[in-house]
Coordinates of C-alpha atoms in Angstrom, one line a residue:
M1 CA 75.5 174.3 267.7
A2 CA 78.3 171.8 267.1
K3 CA 81.6 173.2 266.2
K4 CA 83.4 170.8 263.9
D5 CA 85.8 173.0 261.9
S6 CA 89.3 172.9 263.4
N7 CA 89.5 176.7 262.9
Q8 CA 86.4 177.3 265.1
H9 CA 88.6 177.0 268.2
I10 CA 89.7 180.6 267.6
A11 CA 86.2 182.0 268.0
I12 CA 85.6 179.8 271.1
L13 CA 88.8 181.0 272.7
Q14 CA 87.9 184.6 272.0
D15 CA 84.6 184.2 273.8
I16 CA 86.3 182.5 276.8
R17 CA 88.8 185.4 277.1
K18 CA 85.8 187.8 277.0
K19 CA 84.4 185.7 279.9
L20 CA 81.4 184.7 277.8
F21 CA 80.9 181.2 279.1
K22 CA 78.5 178.4 278.3
P23 CA 76.9 176.3 281.1
V24 CA 78.1 173.1 279.4
Y25 CA 81.0 172.3 277.1
L26 CA 81.5 169.0 275.4
L27 CA 85.0 168.8 273.9
M28 CA 85.5 165.6 272.0
G29 CA 87.5 164.0 269.2
D30 CA 90.7 162.3 268.2
E31 CA 92.9 165.4 268.4
S32 CA 93.6 166.1 272.0
Y33 CA 95.6 169.3 271.4
Y34 CA 92.5 171.5 270.8
I35 CA 90.6 169.9 273.6
D36 CA 93.3 170.7 276.0
L37 CA 93.8 174.2 274.6
I38 CA 90.1 175.1 275.1
C39 CA 89.9 173.4 278.5
D40 CA 93.0 175.2 279.8
A41 CA 91.6 178.5 278.6
I42 CA 88.4 178.0 280.5
I43 CA 90.3 177.0 283.7
A44 CA 92.5 180.2 283.3
N45 CA 89.6 182.5 282.8
A46 CA 86.5 181.2 284.6
L47 CA 87.6 182.0 288.1
R48 CA 89.9 184.4 290.0
E49 CA 92.7 182.8 291.9
E50 CA 91.1 183.3 295.3
E51 CA 87.8 181.7 294.1
R52 CA 89.3 178.4 293.0
D53 CA 89.7 176.6 296.3
F54 CA 85.9 176.4 296.8
N55 CA 84.6 176.6 293.3
Q56 CA 86.9 174.6 291.0
T57 CA 86.7 170.8 290.8
I58 CA 88.7 168.7 288.4
L59 CA 87.6 165.1 288.0
Y60 CA 89.4 162.3 286.2
G61 CA 87.7 159.4 284.4
A62 CA 89.9 156.9 286.2
D63 CA 88.7 158.1 289.6
V64 CA 85.0 158.5 288.9
D65 CA 82.8 155.4 289.1
D66 CA 79.6 156.9 287.6
F67 CA 78.6 160.1 285.8
A68 CA 76.0 160.7 288.6
L69 CA 78.9 162.0 290.7
V70 CA 79.6 164.6 288.0
V71 CA 75.9 165.6 287.9
N72 CA 75.7 166.0 291.7
A73 CA 78.8 168.2 291.7
A74 CA 77.4 170.4 288.8
K75 CA 74.1 171.0 290.7
R76 CA 75.9 172.8 293.6
F77 CA 75.8 176.5 293.9
P78 CA 79.1 178.5 293.8
M79 CA 80.5 179.9 297.1
M80 CA 81.2 183.6 297.1
A81 CA 81.7 183.6 293.3
E82 CA 79.7 184.2 290.2
H83 CA 80.4 180.7 288.9
Q84 CA 81.7 177.3 289.9
L85 CA 83.8 175.3 287.5
I86 CA 83.6 171.5 287.1
V87 CA 86.1 170.0 284.6
V88 CA 85.8 166.3 283.7
K89 CA 88.9 164.9 282.1
E90 CA 89.1 161.5 280.4
A91 CA 85.3 161.4 280.4
Q92 CA 85.3 158.6 277.9
N93 CA 86.3 156.3 280.8
I94 CA 83.3 157.1 282.9
K95 CA 80.2 154.9 282.8
G96 CA 76.6 156.1 283.1
I97 CA 76.9 159.2 280.9
D98 CA 73.2 158.8 280.3
N99 CA 72.7 160.5 283.7
L100 CA 73.8 163.7 282.1
S101 CA 70.6 163.9 280.1
Y102 CA 68.6 164.7 283.2
Y103 CA 70.9 167.5 284.2
L104 CA 70.6 169.0 280.8
Q105 CA 66.9 169.4 281.2
K106 CA 67.4 171.8 284.1
P107 CA 71.1 172.8 284.4
Q108 CA 72.6 174.9 287.1
M109 CA 73.3 178.0 285.1
R110 CA 75.9 179.2 287.6
T111 CA 78.0 176.1 286.9
I112 CA 80.5 175.9 284.0
L113 CA 80.7 172.1 283.2
V114 CA 83.5 171.1 280.9
I115 CA 83.5 167.5 279.6
C116 CA 86.7 166.4 277.8
Y117 CA 86.0 163.3 275.8
K118 CA 89.1 162.1 274.0
N119 CA 90.2 159.4 271.6
G120 CA 86.8 159.4 269.8
S121 CA 83.5 161.1 269.8
L122 CA 80.4 160.7 272.0
K123 CA 77.7 158.8 270.0
N124 CA 74.8 159.6 272.3
K125 CA 72.7 161.9 270.0
K126 CA 70.3 162.8 272.8
I127 CA 73.0 164.1 275.0
I128 CA 74.7 165.9 272.2
A129 CA 71.4 167.6 271.2
G130 CA 70.8 168.5 274.8
I131 CA 74.2 170.2 275.2
E132 CA 73.8 172.0 271.9
K133 CA 70.6 173.7 273.1
I134 CA 72.3 175.3 276.1
G135 CA 76.0 175.0 275.6
L136 CA 78.7 174.1 273.0
V137 CA 79.8 170.8 271.4
Y138 CA 83.2 171.0 269.8
E139 CA 84.7 168.1 267.8
S140 CA 88.5 168.1 267.5
K141 CA 89.6 166.2 264.4
K142 CA 93.1 165.2 263.4
L143 CA 94.7 167.5 260.9
Y144 CA 95.6 166.2 257.5
D145 CA 99.3 166.2 256.6
S146 CA 98.5 169.0 254.1
Q147 CA 97.2 171.2 256.9
L148 CA 100.4 170.9 259.1
P149 CA 102.4 173.7 257.4
A150 CA 99.5 176.2 258.0
F151 CA 99.3 175.1 261.7
I152 CA 103.1 175.5 262.1
N153 CA 103.2 178.9 260.5
T154 CA 100.2 180.2 262.5
Y155 CA 101.7 178.9 265.7
V156 CA 105.0 180.5 265.0
T157 CA 103.5 183.8 263.9
A158 CA 101.5 184.0 267.2
K159 CA 104.9 184.0 268.9
K160 CA 105.9 186.9 266.7
L161 CA 108.5 184.8 265.0
S162 CA 109.0 183.5 261.5
I163 CA 110.1 180.1 260.1
D164 CA 111.9 179.0 257.0
P165 CA 109.7 176.9 254.6
K166 CA 112.3 174.1 254.7
A167 CA 112.2 174.1 258.5
V168 CA 108.4 173.8 258.3
S169 CA 108.7 170.8 256.0
M170 CA 111.3 169.1 258.2
L171 CA 109.0 169.5 261.3
A172 CA 105.8 168.4 259.5
D173 CA 107.5 165.3 258.1
F174 CA 109.3 164.3 261.2
V175 CA 106.7 165.0 263.9
G176 CA 103.6 164.4 261.8
N177 CA 100.1 165.4 263.0
D178 CA 100.6 164.9 266.7
L179 CA 99.9 168.6 267.5
S180 CA 100.7 168.4 271.2
R181 CA 104.2 167.1 270.3
L182 CA 104.5 169.5 267.4
S183 CA 103.6 172.6 269.5
G184 CA 106.1 171.4 272.2
E185 CA 108.9 171.2 269.6
L186 CA 108.0 174.7 268.4
D187 CA 108.1 176.0 271.9
K188 CA 111.5 174.4 272.4
L189 CA 112.8 176.0 269.2
A190 CA 111.4 179.4 270.2
I191 CA 113.2 179.3 273.5
S192 CA 116.5 178.1 272.0
L193 CA 116.8 180.9 269.4
P194 CA 119.9 183.1 269.9
E195 CA 119.2 186.5 271.4
G196 CA 117.9 188.9 268.7
S197 CA 117.0 186.1 266.3
M198 CA 113.4 186.0 265.2
R199 CA 113.5 183.2 262.6
I200 CA 113.5 179.4 263.0
T201 CA 115.9 178.0 260.5
P202 CA 116.6 174.4 259.3
E203 CA 119.9 174.6 261.3
A204 CA 117.9 175.3 264.5
V205 CA 115.6 172.4 263.8
E206 CA 118.6 170.1 263.2
Q207 CA 120.3 171.1 266.4
N208 CA 117.3 171.1 268.7
V209 CA 114.9 168.5 267.2
G210 CA 117.4 166.0 265.9
I211 CA 116.4 166.1 262.2
S212 CA 119.1 166.3 259.6
K213 CA 118.9 169.4 257.5
D214 CA 120.5 167.6 254.6
Y215 CA 118.8 164.2 254.7
N216 CA 115.0 164.7 254.9
N217 CA 112.0 164.5 252.7
Y218 CA 112.2 168.2 251.8
E219 CA 115.7 167.7 250.4
L220 CA 114.7 164.4 248.7
L221 CA 111.8 166.2 246.9
N222 CA 114.1 169.0 246.0
A223 CA 116.6 166.5 244.4
I224 CA 113.8 164.9 242.4
V225 CA 112.5 168.2 241.2
A226 CA 116.0 169.3 240.2
H227 CA 116.7 165.9 238.7
N228 CA 119.8 165.7 241.0
V229 CA 120.4 161.9 240.9
P230 CA 123.5 161.7 243.1
K231 CA 121.8 163.8 245.8
A232 CA 118.6 161.7 245.7
A233 CA 120.7 158.5 245.9
R234 CA 122.6 159.8 249.0
I235 CA 119.3 160.7 250.7
V236 CA 117.8 157.3 249.9
N237 CA 120.8 155.6 251.3
H238 CA 120.6 157.7 254.5
F239 CA 116.9 156.8 254.9
E240 CA 117.7 153.1 254.5
Q241 CA 120.3 153.3 257.3
N242 CA 118.0 155.4 259.6
P243 CA 114.6 153.9 259.0
K244 CA 113.1 154.9 262.4
N245 CA 113.7 158.6 261.7
N246 CA 112.7 158.3 258.1
P247 CA 109.7 156.0 257.8
L248 CA 108.7 155.0 254.2
V249 CA 105.1 155.8 254.8
V250 CA 105.9 159.4 255.4
T251 CA 108.1 159.7 252.4
I252 CA 105.5 158.1 250.1
S253 CA 102.9 160.6 251.5
V254 CA 105.2 163.6 250.8
L255 CA 105.8 162.4 247.2
F256 CA 102.1 161.7 246.6
N257 CA 101.0 165.1 247.9
F258 CA 103.6 166.8 245.7
F259 CA 102.6 165.1 242.5
A260 CA 98.9 165.3 243.2
N261 CA 99.4 169.1 243.6
L262 CA 101.6 169.2 240.5
L263 CA 98.8 167.7 238.5
L264 CA 96.5 170.5 239.6
C265 CA 99.1 173.0 238.4
F266 CA 98.7 171.8 234.8
F267 CA 95.0 172.8 234.9
S268 CA 95.6 176.2 236.6
A269 CA 94.7 179.2 234.4
D270 CA 97.4 181.3 236.0
R271 CA 100.8 179.6 236.0
S272 CA 102.7 182.4 237.7
D273 CA 104.1 182.2 241.2
N274 CA 101.1 183.9 242.6
G275 CA 98.6 181.9 240.5
I276 CA 100.1 178.5 241.5
A277 CA 100.3 179.7 245.2
K278 CA 96.6 180.6 245.0
E279 CA 95.6 177.3 243.3
L280 CA 97.4 175.2 246.0
N281 CA 96.6 177.5 249.0
L282 CA 100.4 178.0 249.6
R283 CA 101.3 180.6 252.2
Y284 CA 104.1 182.2 250.1
P285 CA 104.4 182.6 246.3
S286 CA 108.0 181.4 246.6
Q287 CA 106.8 178.0 247.5
A288 CA 105.3 177.6 244.0
R289 CA 108.7 177.6 242.4
D290 CA 109.3 173.9 242.9
Y291 CA 106.1 173.2 241.1
L292 CA 107.0 175.5 238.2
T293 CA 110.4 173.8 237.9
A294 CA 108.7 170.4 237.9
M295 CA 106.3 171.5 235.3
R296 CA 109.2 172.0 232.9
I297 CA 110.4 168.4 233.5
Y298 CA 107.1 166.5 233.8
N299 CA 103.8 166.8 231.8
A300 CA 100.3 166.0 233.0
F301 CA 100.4 162.5 231.6
K302 CA 103.7 161.6 233.3
C303 CA 102.3 163.1 236.5
I304 CA 99.4 160.7 236.4
D305 CA 101.7 157.8 235.7
I306 CA 103.9 158.8 238.7
I307 CA 100.8 159.1 241.0
A308 CA 99.8 155.5 240.0
L309 CA 103.4 154.4 240.6
I310 CA 103.5 155.9 244.1
R311 CA 100.2 154.1 244.9
Q312 CA 101.7 150.9 243.7
Y313 CA 104.7 151.2 245.9
D314 CA 102.6 152.3 248.8
A315 CA 100.6 149.0 248.4
R316 CA 103.8 147.0 248.2
S317 CA 105.2 148.6 251.3
K318 CA 102.1 147.3 253.1
G319 CA 102.5 143.7 251.8
I320 CA 100.2 144.0 248.9
G321 CA 101.1 143.0 245.3
S322 CA 104.2 141.7 243.6
G323 CA 107.5 142.4 245.3
A324 CA 105.7 142.9 248.6
S325 CA 108.5 141.2 250.4
S326 CA 111.1 143.8 249.5
N327 CA 112.4 145.9 252.3
D328 CA 111.6 149.6 252.6
G329 CA 115.0 150.8 251.4
D330 CA 114.8 148.8 248.2
L331 CA 111.2 149.9 247.6
L332 CA 112.2 153.6 248.0
R333 CA 115.2 153.3 245.8
E334 CA 113.2 151.7 243.0
L335 CA 110.4 154.3 243.4
V336 CA 112.7 157.3 243.3
F337 CA 114.7 155.8 240.3
K338 CA 111.5 155.4 238.3
I339 CA 110.2 158.9 239.2
L340 CA 113.5 160.4 238.2
Y341 CA 113.6 158.7 234.9
S342 CA 109.9 158.8 234.1
P343 CA 110.1 162.0 232.0
Y344 CA 112.7 160.3 229.8
Q345 CA 110.8 157.1 229.2
K346 CA 108.4 156.7 226.3

């Protein structure tokens, strides 16, 4: 059966560590992080070190002319081992994948065949159905921006560390949903922590990742919620002077997500810290306080107006509509000004 939920990789990894292998794995999709994670786990667990010389073959799409070569390799019997492992990386670059359908009719059950198909999904329904009957198909999809904080917290917790919510926001905004890069930055932060320290702070992120702890989307949002106009203006000016590190598209996304969530808060039956956290699937009740503060400044109708305003400026930043020729700094300054004064406008 196809595994399409990004959390399903946990169950797959558990089976691999228990050495419960499938004869064929198809790991495909736009998010390479989970494909590599599962593939690396299979390589680490399928064979003992002394078995690998004769029973492990790793093929790369750039070096394989036709999938018939993969099929021929998979048909071999292992030598003095329970399994042989065939890993095909960059399988999307290999022609003749139709040849796999014949192998699937009578697979070599002592072969573990792992096909890594990146930057998209295999569209051949016959092959997918054939693999699902005997093996596993896993589709690795890009995470939404709203899912990044959960990924960061889970990754850090697995290392028996904790991370400040502001540090989470800084990393999510700066790195985005490139999970391979994001996990690399988290690994770097974990290694760089002072001896005895178990928490990743905004200061650590600033020092090791190169993100300012004072000038970032988290602080801009904080300034808007607190209606701190001077602070918001300073951050907007910094963003304008450092556009590569502070792309407008990311800032607009952060603002949109906040006010879209804020709108949900107005319809929540429980407006306590715990109630809002549950409504928005926040990890900690303390993260709800910005929303509770904003609810005292904005109402649901103003929130709807602001969401429409953000959509308008998003379109203008992409060259659509009036004022489309304005630069990103001017657009952000206008947008933030209008959001800040929206509650006081009739």
